[in-house]
Amino acid sequence: MGQLSSAPISAREFATWFLSDFVNPSFPRASLDLLLSDAGGNQFTDTTGQTQTVDRATFSNIDTAVLDWFQRGNASPDNLLILFYCGHGLGKGKQTILLAEDFGKLEDTLSLRFAVDFDQFYLGMDQCEARQQCFFVDACRVGTPFALNTLDSFGNPLIPPGAKVAPTPRSAPVFYSAVPGATAFGRPGKTSFFTEALLNAFRGAGADDATGNWIVPTDALHRGIHVHLQRSVARTAAQGQLSLADGLSAPFDLHHLASDPVVPVEVTCSPDSHNAGGTLRVSGNGPQLTPPAPAEGPWDLDLPYGRYRFELGLPALGAPLNPVDREVRPPYRRVEFLVP
Amino acid sequence: MSHVRLRVDKYLEGETVENGALVEVRTAEPSGRSRLIEKVPVPVGSNAGLYRSLDLAPGRYEFTAHMPSGELISQTVDVEEQPGGTDVALRGAHSRRESLSWQHLLGKVAGRNDFEILRGATRSAVHKAPGSYATYGGDSADLDARLWLVPPAAPDPVWSRLDPWLAQLAPGKPFHPAQLFPADAKSDDVPLQREPPYAIARLERGVPAGDRRAYLVCSQDSEAILCAMPYPWTQTDGSGEALVEATIAIDEEGIESSSVEELGWSVRPGVRDRRMGSILSYFSSGDAVSARELIRPARELLFEKVQNPIAAAGGGYVLVDEWVRDSSPSGGTSDSRWTYWIDNLSQWFPWLPDGAILRGWLALRRRDKPPDLAKARAALLEAERRGIPFYTAGVRRLSDGLMLLANEARRNGSPDPEIEAAVARVRRLAWQVDPRQIFTCVRLFPS
């Protein structure tokens, strides 16, 4: 396996989002650890413009960083811990193995000394005092003949689980980029599909205003990621990729939006063969939009939350179609014009 | 106030799923921001006489249903004060064929629109894809399904045979699924209803309930998938026997994979339970919150009489995190009836691994007492002896519980060989299950 060019870009994007956009009054931003394996150099330029070289994502460095992170989280049950991993993974069924940069330096299954047994690690993290934890695993989860030889060993757990329980159960969702057995697609020189979907979901599709403010709770985030991922991978080779979430039984507010959410909107004729010849006008919240007709599929728009009027002209029809008035709100809206 | 009769209008072969979807009700005034009024469970079906009653102040409202399949249906309605009230029927996408309407509701097949998009994508893909789902779909002459009914034994005979084989799983290793079953097991072919790219295996109703385990083995070419079937299944509303079926599908989303070899296929078991069908689908899709909201009114029915122990176990998985949370000092309720429910489920049904799994997990994780390691150990080892869990969630809880016990013993300086061996076996199983399915499906091939 070679190094993925998409993974360090994705990790930098997530780190940048965390430093610049993450807002949560209950969990003020306290620390960020970043490890990268970038063939082009391990520099990271933060939001103030300062560039620094960060450690490489070798197993030893991951081990050290995770233990430090655990200790910081251990200071209070009111802490929130977030882990984002983007890179190679092995897995199938309900098992996931995350591979460090030096995986493959030893022969055969010895290399698992440089891999993380994510399932045990996740269980082990319940021993940390921090009661809010959130995990993003942006990795392939496919089995290989190699992996089949490792069925009694799944890597290092980093934090071996134990039976001790804290008085309060933790809330600890895991968002996977791909269902087990599936390939998560990165794109050379760009963020991965999942990271792009995740960051877009933070901007709106994953938001909810049940309490009056726009907040990204972890359960709504799952829906938002799914919507964006489906849109990103449609009509590409990654179309089989689907996100999967686990541990969502006790959602918590992960992020607060500073402004109204941006919502994915799909506009289409039914049947959609008419789309390519259609003229769409969207008005109601800001300047009128006239997005070009798509060559295939629907119009994929991103609109700020609000009320809109959608008008569609089709040259083949004598009479205009009835306009559609819709409130556009997360996670997404689909506007369909029935063509007689 | 104005009376609103709210439902989701969807053809389900004449049936209605009680509490089939969770609907958000919001104000939608032309000026100003919408406001969430409430989330309510509503029936799904084509019977206009079954609805959820709401009393709302006159005004404009948006009703939004997040369906178990992930589909979102929304409709804005002007609710006026009128003697007859207002009917609100949310209409979503249709399945490709009426005979797939249940599968579509439960998220087991693509809808008509999705399918057209997928088919369009397939047509536009380069080279290999166009013929792919003719090969992998229901048209495949090689595809077959066989139901096995296995008398109970301790340890479970199927699991005893499956694990050694999983331990030696390798590409190209020949395997005949019949090797998994003891001589006293009965088997029969299940006719397949071909609906390309799907095939549906419907299990015959009228089989007497008993303590046999049922497994469906679906085979295609040299590959096979073993499913722990919840069969027979008594409707949890007490209205008779529900249809148990499995949808055999290519992974439709993979249609545009660059090579046919990348296409996977899957088997998606389900039950047409008018109360639990939707709940289990929400749960398996990761929407544990909706599943919990919908199951709340059915808790006593599920657990007090235990007319359907497999359904009760499913309810246990939906609710177990809430029970753990409620047992904490800051928990919301003092209702601890669940301890009796789960103990009963574990003890009354010795053929059901899932009851013992829930018992063991709760002994480890409840917060009002220190972890009871001895009880958890006994329950989880017993669960593993009982065989393959009915629920995929059970495979995970069993694996996690055994790993916790194994690590705890190692930490105390006295590794527990029995637990270590059970961990190894269950993790091998976990490696092969399809986590998207609510009921346990085990891939009997290596890739």
PDB file of N, CA and C in Angstrom, chain A residues 205-263:
ATOM      1  N   ALA A 205     -26.049  20.826   6.464  1.00  0.00           N
ATOM      2  CA  ALA A 205     -26.931  19.662   6.306  1.00  0.00           C
ATOM      3  C   ALA A 205     -27.054  18.864   7.595  1.00  0.00           C
ATOM      4  N   GLY A 206     -26.069  18.981   8.460  1.00  0.00           N
ATOM      5  CA  GLY A 206     -26.116  18.242   9.717  1.00  0.00           C
ATOM      6  C   GLY A 206     -26.699  19.043  10.862  1.00  0.00           C
ATOM      7  N   ALA A 207     -27.294  20.195  10.548  1.00  0.00           N
ATOM      8  CA  ALA A 207     -27.761  21.088  11.613  1.00  0.00           C
ATOM      9  C   ALA A 207     -29.243  20.872  11.921  1.00  0.00           C
ATOM     10  N   ASP A 208     -29.617  21.356  13.078  1.00  0.00           N
ATOM     11  CA  ASP A 208     -31.013  21.298  13.496  1.00  0.00           C
ATOM     12  C   ASP A 208     -31.256  22.517  14.393  1.00  0.00           C
ATOM     13  N   ASP A 209     -32.505  23.011  14.390  1.00  0.00           N
ATOM     14  CA  ASP A 209     -32.791  24.175  15.231  1.00  0.00           C
ATOM     15  C   ASP A 209     -33.901  23.862  16.226  1.00  0.00           C
ATOM     16  N   ALA A 210     -33.933  22.624  16.692  1.00  0.00           N
ATOM     17  CA  ALA A 210     -35.007  22.207  17.607  1.00  0.00           C
ATOM     18  C   ALA A 210     -35.049  23.078  18.850  1.00  0.00           C
ATOM     19  N   THR A 211     -33.903  23.605  19.270  1.00  0.00           N
ATOM     20  CA  THR A 211     -33.887  24.429  20.478  1.00  0.00           C
ATOM     21  C   THR A 211     -33.871  25.918  20.139  1.00  0.00           C
ATOM     22  N   GLY A 212     -34.030  26.249  18.877  1.00  0.00           N
ATOM     23  CA  GLY A 212     -34.082  27.665  18.497  1.00  0.00           C
ATOM     24  C   GLY A 212     -32.803  28.160  17.855  1.00  0.00           C
ATOM     25  N   ASN A 213     -31.676  27.542  18.155  1.00  0.00           N
ATOM     26  CA  ASN A 213     -30.404  27.922  17.536  1.00  0.00           C
ATOM     27  C   ASN A 213     -29.950  26.814  16.598  1.00  0.00           C
ATOM     28  N   TRP A 214     -29.148  27.202  15.626  1.00  0.00           N
ATOM     29  CA  TRP A 214     -28.656  26.183  14.697  1.00  0.00           C
ATOM     30  C   TRP A 214     -27.465  25.452  15.311  1.00  0.00           C
ATOM     31  N   ILE A 215     -27.703  24.196  15.574  1.00  0.00           N
ATOM     32  CA  ILE A 215     -26.716  23.350  16.254  1.00  0.00           C
ATOM     33  C   ILE A 215     -26.529  22.085  15.432  1.00  0.00           C
ATOM     34  N   VAL A 216     -25.319  21.511  15.514  1.00  0.00           N
ATOM     35  CA  VAL A 216     -25.091  20.228  14.850  1.00  0.00           C
ATOM     36  C   VAL A 216     -25.050  19.141  15.928  1.00  0.00           C
ATOM     37  N   PRO A 217     -26.187  18.506  16.180  1.00  0.00           N
ATOM     38  CA  PRO A 217     -26.163  17.364  17.097  1.00  0.00           C
ATOM     39  C   PRO A 217     -25.645  16.131  16.359  1.00  0.00           C
ATOM     40  N   THR A 218     -25.149  15.184  17.100  1.00  0.00           N
ATOM     41  CA  THR A 218     -24.470  14.074  16.435  1.00  0.00           C
ATOM     42  C   THR A 218     -25.418  13.214  15.588  1.00  0.00           C
ATOM     43  N   ASP A 219     -26.690  13.128  15.979  1.00  0.00           N
ATOM     44  CA  ASP A 219     -27.599  12.303  15.166  1.00  0.00           C
ATOM     45  C   ASP A 219     -27.936  13.004  13.848  1.00  0.00           C
ATOM     46  N   ALA A 220     -28.144  14.314  13.892  1.00  0.00           N
ATOM     47  CA  ALA A 220     -28.415  15.038  12.645  1.00  0.00           C
ATOM     48  C   ALA A 220     -27.174  15.071  11.756  1.00  0.00           C
ATOM     49  N   LEU A 221     -25.996  15.081  12.378  1.00  0.00           N
ATOM     50  CA  LEU A 221     -24.758  15.077  11.590  1.00  0.00           C
ATOM     51  C   LEU A 221     -24.694  13.825  10.709  1.00  0.00           C
ATOM     52  N   HIS A 222     -25.129  12.717  11.252  1.00  0.00           N
ATOM     53  CA  HIS A 222     -25.129  11.465  10.481  1.00  0.00           C
ATOM     54  C   HIS A 222     -25.961  11.636   9.209  1.00  0.00           C
ATOM     55  N   ARG A 223     -27.143  12.228   9.348  1.00  0.00           N
ATOM     56  CA  ARG A 223     -27.989  12.442   8.160  1.00  0.00           C
ATOM     57  C   ARG A 223     -27.311  13.394   7.175  1.00  0.00           C
ATOM     58  N   GLY A 224     -26.700  14.427   7.699  1.00  0.00           N
ATOM     59  CA  GLY A 224     -26.050  15.411   6.840  1.00  0.00           C
ATOM     60  C   GLY A 224     -24.886  14.819   6.059  1.00  0.00           C
ATOM     61  N   ILE A 225     -24.090  14.006   6.737  1.00  0.00           N
ATOM     62  CA  ILE A 225     -22.962  13.362   6.049  1.00  0.00           C
ATOM     63  C   ILE A 225     -23.497  12.482   4.929  1.00  0.00           C
ATOM     64  N   HIS A 226     -24.526  11.741   5.244  1.00  0.00           N
ATOM     65  CA  HIS A 226     -25.081  10.800   4.255  1.00  0.00           C
ATOM     66  C   HIS A 226     -25.555  11.547   3.011  1.00  0.00           C
ATOM     67  N   VAL A 227     -26.256  12.656   3.219  1.00  0.00           N
ATOM     68  CA  VAL A 227     -26.783  13.427   2.087  1.00  0.00           C
ATOM     69  C   VAL A 227     -25.637  13.908   1.196  1.00  0.00           C
ATOM     70  N   HIS A 228     -24.617  14.493   1.809  1.00  0.00           N
ATOM     71  CA  HIS A 228     -23.512  15.032   1.010  1.00  0.00           C
ATOM     72  C   HIS A 228     -22.681  13.932   0.359  1.00  0.00           C
ATOM     73  N   LEU A 229     -22.520  12.838   1.080  1.00  0.00           N
ATOM     74  CA  LEU A 229     -21.731  11.748   0.515  1.00  0.00           C
ATOM     75  C   LEU A 229     -22.439  11.161  -0.699  1.00  0.00           C
ATOM     76  N   GLN A 230     -23.740  11.001  -0.586  1.00  0.00           N
ATOM     77  CA  GLN A 230     -24.488  10.472  -1.716  1.00  0.00           C
ATOM     78  C   GLN A 230     -24.352  11.392  -2.917  1.00  0.00           C
ATOM     79  N   ARG A 231     -24.396  12.691  -2.645  1.00  0.00           N
ATOM     80  CA  ARG A 231     -24.283  13.645  -3.746  1.00  0.00           C
ATOM     81  C   ARG A 231     -22.880  13.622  -4.340  1.00  0.00           C
ATOM     82  N   SER A 232     -21.849  13.549  -3.474  1.00  0.00           N
ATOM     83  CA  SER A 232     -20.469  13.608  -3.974  1.00  0.00           C
ATOM     84  C   SER A 232     -20.123  12.413  -4.833  1.00  0.00           C
ATOM     85  N   VAL A 233     -20.615  11.260  -4.423  1.00  0.00           N
ATOM     86  CA  VAL A 233     -20.169  10.055  -5.113  1.00  0.00           C
ATOM     87  C   VAL A 233     -21.112   9.655  -6.246  1.00  0.00           C
ATOM     88  N   ALA A 234     -22.231  10.366  -6.388  1.00  0.00           N
ATOM     89  CA  ALA A 234     -23.156  10.006  -7.461  1.00  0.00           C
ATOM     90  C   ALA A 234     -22.448  10.114  -8.803  1.00  0.00           C
ATOM     91  N   ARG A 235     -22.659   9.151  -9.617  1.00  0.00           N
ATOM     92  CA  ARG A 235     -22.109   9.116 -10.969  1.00  0.00           C
ATOM     93  C   ARG A 235     -20.577   9.176 -10.986  1.00  0.00           C
ATOM     94  N   THR A 236     -19.965   8.632  -9.927  1.00  0.00           N
ATOM     95  CA  THR A 236     -18.508   8.472  -9.947  1.00  0.00           C
ATOM     96  C   THR A 236     -18.203   7.017  -9.624  1.00  0.00           C
ATOM     97  N   ALA A 237     -16.945   6.689  -9.695  1.00  0.00           N
ATOM     98  CA  ALA A 237     -16.555   5.310  -9.401  1.00  0.00           C
ATOM     99  C   ALA A 237     -16.760   4.963  -7.942  1.00  0.00           C
ATOM    100  N   ALA A 238     -16.972   5.979  -7.090  1.00  0.00           N
ATOM    101  CA  ALA A 238     -17.133   5.718  -5.661  1.00  0.00           C
ATOM    102  C   ALA A 238     -18.594   5.564  -5.266  1.00  0.00           C
ATOM    103  N   GLN A 239     -19.448   5.340  -6.243  1.00  0.00           N
ATOM    104  CA  GLN A 239     -20.870   5.382  -5.938  1.00  0.00           C
ATOM    105  C   GLN A 239     -21.290   4.370  -4.881  1.00  0.00           C
ATOM    106  N   GLY A 240     -20.495   3.345  -4.705  1.00  0.00           N
ATOM    107  CA  GLY A 240     -20.876   2.347  -3.722  1.00  0.00           C
ATOM    108  C   GLY A 240     -20.625   2.763  -2.291  1.00  0.00           C
ATOM    109  N   GLN A 241     -19.945   3.860  -2.081  1.00  0.00           N
ATOM    110  CA  GLN A 241     -19.569   4.229  -0.728  1.00  0.00           C
ATOM    111  C   GLN A 241     -20.755   4.787   0.051  1.00  0.00           C
ATOM    112  N   LEU A 242     -20.932   4.316   1.215  1.00  0.00           N
ATOM    113  CA  LEU A 242     -21.984   4.815   2.091  1.00  0.00           C
ATOM    114  C   LEU A 242     -21.379   5.013   3.463  1.00  0.00           C
ATOM    115  N   SER A 243     -21.809   6.055   4.134  1.00  0.00           N
ATOM    116  CA  SER A 243     -21.308   6.249   5.485  1.00  0.00           C
ATOM    117  C   SER A 243     -22.108   5.381   6.444  1.00  0.00           C
ATOM    118  N   LEU A 244     -21.550   5.178   7.605  1.00  0.00           N
ATOM    119  CA  LEU A 244     -22.215   4.369   8.612  1.00  0.00           C
ATOM    120  C   LEU A 244     -21.900   4.995   9.966  1.00  0.00           C
ATOM    121  N   ALA A 245     -22.871   5.035  10.833  1.00  0.00           N
ATOM    122  CA  ALA A 245     -22.627   5.585  12.166  1.00  0.00           C
ATOM    123  C   ALA A 245     -23.008   4.556  13.210  1.00  0.00           C
ATOM    124  N   ASP A 246     -22.345   4.656  14.325  1.00  0.00           N
ATOM    125  CA  ASP A 246     -22.614   3.733  15.418  1.00  0.00           C
ATOM    126  C   ASP A 246     -22.557   4.538  16.716  1.00  0.00           C
ATOM    127  N   GLY A 247     -23.177   4.034  17.752  1.00  0.00           N
ATOM    128  CA  GLY A 247     -23.095   4.687  19.056  1.00  0.00           C
ATOM    129  C   GLY A 247     -23.847   5.999  19.119  1.00  0.00           C
ATOM    130  N   LEU A 248     -24.949   6.078  18.394  1.00  0.00           N
ATOM    131  CA  LEU A 248     -25.697   7.346  18.336  1.00  0.00           C
ATOM    132  C   LEU A 248     -26.888   7.375  19.295  1.00  0.00           C
ATOM    133  N   SER A 249     -26.909   6.478  20.257  1.00  0.00           N
ATOM    134  CA  SER A 249     -28.126   6.393  21.073  1.00  0.00           C
ATOM    135  C   SER A 249     -28.293   7.583  22.011  1.00  0.00           C
ATOM    136  N   ALA A 250     -27.219   8.270  22.326  1.00  0.00           N
ATOM    137  CA  ALA A 250     -27.329   9.448  23.208  1.00  0.00           C
ATOM    138  C   ALA A 250     -26.670  10.640  22.513  1.00  0.00           C
ATOM    139  N   PRO A 251     -27.374  11.265  21.575  1.00  0.00           N
ATOM    140  CA  PRO A 251     -26.761  12.360  20.811  1.00  0.00           C
ATOM    141  C   PRO A 251     -26.411  13.545  21.715  1.00  0.00           C
ATOM    142  N   PHE A 252     -25.424  14.302  21.306  1.00  0.00           N
ATOM    143  CA  PHE A 252     -25.105  15.552  22.005  1.00  0.00           C
ATOM    144  C   PHE A 252     -24.779  16.620  20.972  1.00  0.00           C
ATOM    145  N   ASP A 253     -24.785  17.867  21.411  1.00  0.00           N
ATOM    146  CA  ASP A 253     -24.536  18.978  20.496  1.00  0.00           C
ATOM    147  C   ASP A 253     -23.034  19.093  20.264  1.00  0.00           C
ATOM    148  N   LEU A 254     -22.618  18.866  19.041  1.00  0.00           N
ATOM    149  CA  LEU A 254     -21.182  18.848  18.741  1.00  0.00           C
ATOM    150  C   LEU A 254     -20.682  20.213  18.312  1.00  0.00           C
ATOM    151  N   HIS A 255     -21.522  20.952  17.599  1.00  0.00           N
ATOM    152  CA  HIS A 255     -21.023  22.187  16.982  1.00  0.00           C
ATOM    153  C   HIS A 255     -22.174  23.186  16.875  1.00  0.00           C
ATOM    154  N   HIS A 256     -21.854  24.459  17.046  1.00  0.00           N
ATOM    155  CA  HIS A 256     -22.866  25.511  16.893  1.00  0.00           C
ATOM    156  C   HIS A 256     -22.544  26.312  15.638  1.00  0.00           C
ATOM    157  N   LEU A 257     -23.545  26.568  14.829  1.00  0.00           N
ATOM    158  CA  LEU A 257     -23.313  27.329  13.601  1.00  0.00           C
ATOM    159  C   LEU A 257     -23.300  28.833  13.920  1.00  0.00           C
ATOM    160  N   ALA A 258     -22.378  29.526  13.279  1.00  0.00           N
ATOM    161  CA  ALA A 258     -22.295  30.965  13.486  1.00  0.00           C
ATOM    162  C   ALA A 258     -23.317  31.701  12.628  1.00  0.00           C
ATOM    163  N   SER A 259     -23.808  31.052  11.583  1.00  0.00           N
ATOM    164  CA  SER A 259     -24.815  31.698  10.722  1.00  0.00           C
ATOM    165  C   SER A 259     -25.803  30.625  10.262  1.00  0.00           C
ATOM    166  N   ASP A 260     -26.766  31.059   9.440  1.00  0.00           N
ATOM    167  CA  ASP A 260     -27.756  30.091   8.988  1.00  0.00           C
ATOM    168  C   ASP A 260     -27.098  28.962   8.193  1.00  0.00           C
ATOM    169  N   PRO A 261     -27.682  27.781   8.260  1.00  0.00           N
ATOM    170  CA  PRO A 261     -27.074  26.640   7.555  1.00  0.00           C
ATOM    171  C   PRO A 261     -27.209  26.750   6.041  1.00  0.00           C
ATOM    172  N   VAL A 262     -26.266  26.138   5.359  1.00  0.00           N
ATOM    173  CA  VAL A 262     -26.340  25.995   3.903  1.00  0.00           C
ATOM    174  C   VAL A 262     -26.863  24.585   3.621  1.00  0.00           C
ATOM    175  N   VAL A 263     -27.926  24.521   2.830  1.00  0.00           N
ATOM    176  CA  VAL A 263     -28.683  23.276   2.704  1.00  0.00           C
ATOM    177  C   VAL A 263     -28.576  22.736   1.276  1.00  0.00           C
TER     178      VAL A 263
END
